Short mmCIF file of C-alpha atoms and ligand atoms in Angstrom, two decimals:
data_model
loop_
_atom_site.label_atom_id
_atom_site.label_comp_id
_atom_site.label_asym_id
_atom_site.label_seq_id
_atom_site.Cartn_x
_atom_site.Cartn_y
_atom_site.Cartn_z
CA MET D 283 82.96 44.16 -31.05
CA TYR D 284 82.68 44.18 -34.84
CA LEU D 285 85.17 46.95 -35.67
CA ALA D 286 84.18 47.42 -39.32
CA TRP D 287 80.55 47.73 -38.25
CA ALA D 288 81.52 50.19 -35.53
CA ALA D 289 83.17 52.39 -38.17
CA ASP D 290 80.02 52.17 -40.32
CA GLY D 291 77.97 53.12 -37.28
CA ALA D 292 80.16 56.16 -36.61
CA VAL D 293 79.67 57.40 -40.18
CA ALA D 294 75.90 56.74 -40.11
CA GLY D 295 75.66 58.42 -36.71
CA TRP D 296 77.54 61.49 -37.87
CA MET D 297 75.14 61.87 -40.81
CA ALA D 298 72.06 61.25 -38.64
CA GLY D 299 73.30 63.86 -36.15
CA ALA D 300 73.71 66.39 -38.95
CA VAL D 301 70.16 65.68 -40.14
CA LEU D 302 68.72 65.99 -36.62
CA ARG D 303 70.71 69.03 -35.39
CA GLY D 304 68.27 71.58 -36.85
CA ALA D 305 65.25 69.75 -35.39
CA VAL D 306 66.93 69.60 -31.96
CA PHE D 307 67.57 73.34 -32.11
CA ARG D 308 64.01 74.12 -33.30
CA LEU D 309 62.30 71.91 -30.71
CA SER D 310 64.46 72.97 -27.72
CA VAL D 311 61.79 75.35 -26.41
CA PRO D 312 59.60 75.15 -23.30
CA ALA D 313 56.33 73.19 -23.64
CA GLY D 314 53.66 75.22 -25.43
CA ALA D 315 56.15 77.83 -26.71
CA PRO D 316 56.44 78.38 -30.47
CA ASP D 317 59.34 76.67 -32.27
CA ALA D 318 62.72 78.36 -32.02
CA VAL D 319 63.51 80.68 -34.93
CA CYS D 320 66.87 81.65 -36.42
CA PRO D 321 68.80 83.49 -33.67
CA ARG D 322 70.36 85.85 -36.21
CA CYS D 323 67.56 86.81 -38.64
CA ALA D 324 64.48 85.45 -36.75
CA ALA D 325 63.29 83.57 -39.87
CA PRO D 326 61.21 80.43 -39.19
CA LEU D 327 63.24 77.24 -39.60
CA ARG D 328 62.55 74.42 -42.03
CA PRO D 329 60.97 71.40 -40.30
CA TRP D 330 63.65 68.80 -41.04
CA ALA D 331 67.16 68.16 -42.24
CA ALA D 332 68.48 71.68 -41.86
CA SER D 333 71.54 72.46 -39.75
CA ARG D 334 71.61 76.04 -41.07
CA CYS D 335 69.03 78.80 -41.39
CA GLY D 336 67.53 78.62 -44.91
CA HIS D 337 67.29 82.41 -44.98
CA CYS D 338 70.66 83.76 -43.75
CA GLY D 339 72.79 80.59 -43.50
CA HIS D 340 73.39 80.95 -39.75
CA THR D 341 74.56 77.64 -38.19
CA LEU D 342 71.93 76.20 -35.82
CA GLY D 343 73.12 74.71 -32.54
CA LEU D 344 76.64 73.77 -31.54
CA PRO D 345 78.41 72.50 -34.68
CA ALA D 346 79.55 68.85 -34.45
CA ALA D 347 78.27 68.27 -30.88
CA LEU D 348 75.15 66.29 -31.80
CA GLU D 349 77.03 64.65 -34.69
CA LEU D 350 79.80 63.44 -32.35
CA ALA D 351 77.38 62.13 -29.72
CA THR D 352 75.27 60.30 -32.33
CA ALA D 353 78.40 58.90 -34.03
CA ALA D 354 79.62 57.53 -30.67
CA VAL D 355 76.28 55.90 -29.80
CA LEU D 356 75.81 54.34 -33.24
CA ALA D 357 79.44 53.13 -33.33
CA LEU D 358 78.80 51.29 -30.05
CA LEU D 359 75.45 49.88 -31.22
CA PHE D 360 76.65 48.79 -34.67
CA GLY D 361 79.88 47.45 -33.17
CA ARG D 362 77.88 45.36 -30.71
CA LEU D 363 75.22 44.10 -33.11
CA GLY D 364 77.26 43.70 -36.30
CA GLY D 365 75.20 42.61 -39.28
CA HIS D 366 72.28 41.35 -37.20
CA PRO D 367 68.97 42.19 -38.94
CA VAL D 368 67.90 44.29 -35.94
CA THR D 369 70.90 46.67 -36.17
CA LEU D 370 69.02 49.24 -38.28
CA ALA D 371 66.09 49.39 -35.83
CA PHE D 372 68.36 49.79 -32.80
CA GLY D 373 70.48 52.37 -34.66
CA PHE D 374 67.35 54.36 -35.53
CA LEU D 375 66.29 54.61 -31.89
CA GLY D 376 69.92 55.37 -30.98
CA ALA D 377 69.96 58.43 -33.26
CA VAL D 378 66.50 59.63 -32.23
CA GLY D 379 67.45 58.95 -28.60
CA VAL D 380 70.52 61.20 -28.74
CA ALA D 381 68.38 64.01 -30.22
CA LEU D 382 65.71 63.52 -27.53
CA ALA D 383 68.32 63.44 -24.75
CA ALA D 384 69.85 66.68 -26.08
CA ILE D 385 66.44 68.40 -25.98
CA ASP D 386 65.57 66.93 -22.56
CA ILE D 387 68.85 68.20 -21.05
CA ARG D 388 68.25 71.69 -22.44
CA VAL D 389 64.53 72.23 -21.78
CA GLN D 390 63.41 69.17 -19.74
CA ARG D 391 60.93 67.82 -22.22
CA LEU D 392 60.67 65.09 -24.84
CA PRO D 393 58.59 66.56 -27.68
CA ASP D 394 55.76 64.45 -29.14
CA ARG D 395 56.88 65.55 -32.59
CA LEU D 396 59.96 63.34 -32.19
CA THR D 397 58.64 60.51 -29.99
CA LEU D 398 55.31 59.80 -31.74
CA PRO D 399 56.54 59.54 -35.37
CA ALA D 400 59.37 57.31 -34.11
CA TYR D 401 56.82 54.59 -33.17
CA PRO D 402 55.68 53.55 -36.67
CA VAL D 403 59.24 53.77 -38.03
CA LEU D 404 60.73 51.70 -35.21
CA ILE D 405 57.95 49.09 -35.36
CA ALA D 406 58.35 48.82 -39.15
CA LEU D 407 62.14 48.36 -38.79
CA LEU D 408 61.65 45.72 -36.09
CA ALA D 409 59.06 43.95 -38.25
CA ALA D 410 61.50 43.95 -41.19
CA ALA D 411 64.20 42.51 -38.92
CA ALA D 412 61.79 39.83 -37.66
CA LEU D 413 60.91 38.81 -41.23
CA THR D 414 64.55 38.83 -42.38
CA GLY D 415 65.75 36.89 -39.36
CA HIS D 416 62.71 34.59 -39.23
CA ASP D 417 62.09 35.62 -35.64
CA ILE D 418 58.44 36.64 -35.29
CA GLY D 419 58.62 35.74 -31.58
CA ALA D 420 61.10 38.58 -31.03
CA LEU D 421 58.72 41.05 -32.72
CA VAL D 422 55.80 39.97 -30.53
CA ARG D 423 58.03 40.27 -27.45
CA ALA D 424 59.17 43.73 -28.61
CA LEU D 425 55.57 44.95 -28.94
CA LEU D 426 54.67 43.55 -25.51
CA GLY D 427 57.87 45.04 -24.04
CA GLY D 428 56.98 48.48 -25.37
CA LEU D 429 53.48 48.18 -23.97
CA ALA D 430 54.77 46.94 -20.60
CA LEU D 431 57.41 49.64 -20.12
CA ALA D 432 55.03 52.44 -21.19
CA ALA D 433 52.33 51.07 -18.85
CA GLY D 434 54.82 50.75 -15.99
CA TYR D 435 55.95 54.36 -16.39
CA LEU D 436 52.34 55.51 -16.73
CA LEU D 437 51.56 53.89 -13.36
CA LEU D 438 54.64 55.49 -11.78
CA GLY D 439 53.70 58.85 -13.29
CA VAL D 440 50.20 58.60 -11.83
CA ALA D 441 51.54 57.45 -8.45
CA ARG D 442 54.13 60.22 -8.16
CA PRO D 443 52.94 63.19 -10.26
CA GLY D 444 55.60 65.68 -11.24
CA HIS D 445 58.45 63.17 -11.46
CA LEU D 446 57.68 61.48 -14.76
CA GLY D 447 56.08 63.43 -17.58
CA GLY D 448 54.05 62.31 -20.59
CA GLY D 449 57.23 62.52 -22.68
CA ASP D 450 58.99 60.06 -20.38
CA ILE D 451 56.10 57.60 -20.74
CA LYS D 452 56.15 57.84 -24.55
CA LEU D 453 59.94 57.41 -24.58
CA ALA D 454 59.60 54.39 -22.27
CA GLY D 455 57.38 52.73 -24.89
CA LEU D 456 60.08 53.20 -27.55
CA VAL D 457 62.82 51.89 -25.25
CA GLY D 458 60.58 48.96 -24.26
CA LEU D 459 60.25 47.99 -27.93
CA VAL D 460 64.01 47.47 -28.40
CA LEU D 461 64.58 45.95 -24.95
CA GLY D 462 61.58 43.66 -25.47
CA TRP D 463 63.25 42.32 -28.61
CA LEU D 464 66.19 41.26 -26.40
CA GLY D 465 63.95 39.57 -23.84
CA TRP D 466 62.07 40.22 -20.63
CA PRO D 467 65.18 40.32 -18.41
CA ALA D 468 66.47 43.15 -20.63
CA VAL D 469 63.21 45.12 -20.21
CA LEU D 470 63.44 44.76 -16.45
CA SER D 471 67.15 45.58 -16.14
CA GLY D 472 66.80 48.54 -18.52
CA ALA D 473 63.96 50.00 -16.43
CA VAL D 474 65.82 49.49 -13.14
CA LEU D 475 69.11 50.79 -14.53
CA GLY D 476 67.42 54.00 -15.77
CA PHE D 477 66.18 54.82 -12.26
CA LEU D 478 69.49 53.80 -10.72
CA LEU D 479 71.50 56.10 -13.02
CA ALA D 480 69.05 58.96 -12.41
CA ALA D 481 69.32 58.44 -8.63
CA VAL D 482 73.13 58.42 -8.70
CA ALA D 483 73.20 61.57 -10.86
CA SER D 484 70.70 63.32 -8.55
CA LEU D 485 72.82 62.49 -5.49
CA MET D 486 75.97 63.78 -7.19
CA LEU D 487 74.21 67.00 -8.25
CA LEU D 488 72.76 67.40 -4.72
CA ALA D 489 76.22 66.89 -3.20
CA ALA D 490 77.64 69.48 -5.59
CA ARG D 491 74.73 71.80 -4.65
CA ARG D 492 73.78 72.10 -8.30
CA ILE D 493 70.16 71.14 -7.54
CA THR D 494 67.90 71.11 -4.46
CA MET D 495 65.67 68.34 -3.08
CA ARG D 496 62.74 69.94 -4.89
CA SER D 497 64.34 70.06 -8.34
CA ALA D 498 63.26 67.63 -11.03
CA ILE D 499 66.03 66.42 -13.32
CA SER D 500 65.55 65.26 -16.90
CA PHE D 501 64.84 61.56 -16.86
CA GLY D 502 65.05 60.78 -20.59
CA PRO D 503 68.86 60.63 -20.84
CA PHE D 504 69.03 58.10 -17.97
CA LEU D 505 66.32 55.89 -19.41
CA LEU D 506 68.16 55.90 -22.75
CA GLY D 507 71.57 55.46 -21.12
CA GLY D 508 70.33 52.49 -19.09
CA ALA D 509 68.93 50.86 -22.22
CA LEU D 510 72.22 51.43 -24.08
CA LEU D 511 74.18 49.75 -21.26
CA VAL D 512 71.82 46.75 -21.31
CA ILE D 513 72.23 46.37 -25.08
CA LEU D 514 76.04 46.73 -24.92
CA ALA D 515 76.27 44.24 -22.08
CA GLY D 516 74.74 41.78 -24.53
CA GLY D 517 71.52 41.50 -22.59
CA PRO D 518 71.01 38.84 -19.97
CA SER D 519 71.36 35.20 -21.01
CA GLY D 520 68.71 34.02 -23.39
CA SER D 521 68.59 37.33 -25.21
CA HIS D 522 68.38 37.16 -28.95
CA LEU D 523 71.68 38.70 -29.98
CA PRO D 524 74.74 37.28 -31.73
ZN1 ZN L 891 68.67 83.23 -40.28
#
């Protein structure tokens, strides 16, 4: 662990969480429903970077919750990666991932308006890291990893409709990009770990009678959590991390 970098990550994560809190609140609505409005004055909310209603100043969402979660994830990621050129790219997906997980837990969807714009940004950050670190091979592997994981989830979604949604498939592509950078074993273990975590959580919820056999649980948080564990574990041998 690079402690100074972990502290930097916590600060960056807190700020990213503050920027994303309004978007998480606004997009936490069922698919097809209009964006959430201010719960106090019903004014429409600004698209980005607003944690308060621009009209009446009402605080949107639970104060500090998203900030704390994002700070924790980015502290872990920055602490693990240190000054490696790829830290910014991984940190970006970490922050977007926390926001997506928060929405998925609340309304069981991963909105396109967060996943799709994340693609060009993440690919640009990975490309910058590849140029800085003179590691074009890692960039090619990342692109193939994103393609492979998205294709794998697409096949699973077609094979078992109702379990994986389009949002899960688009998120899988993003996760595959960062895991692909680390190497093919990381892509595979990340994918397996996501399903394993989801299965364990489902069994625990079933045992606690919180869900039934017919319920679908949000998959996004487990996919992201599995990827985070793979990154923190340093990736399997041969991965391109310090
Ligand atoms: Zn308002």
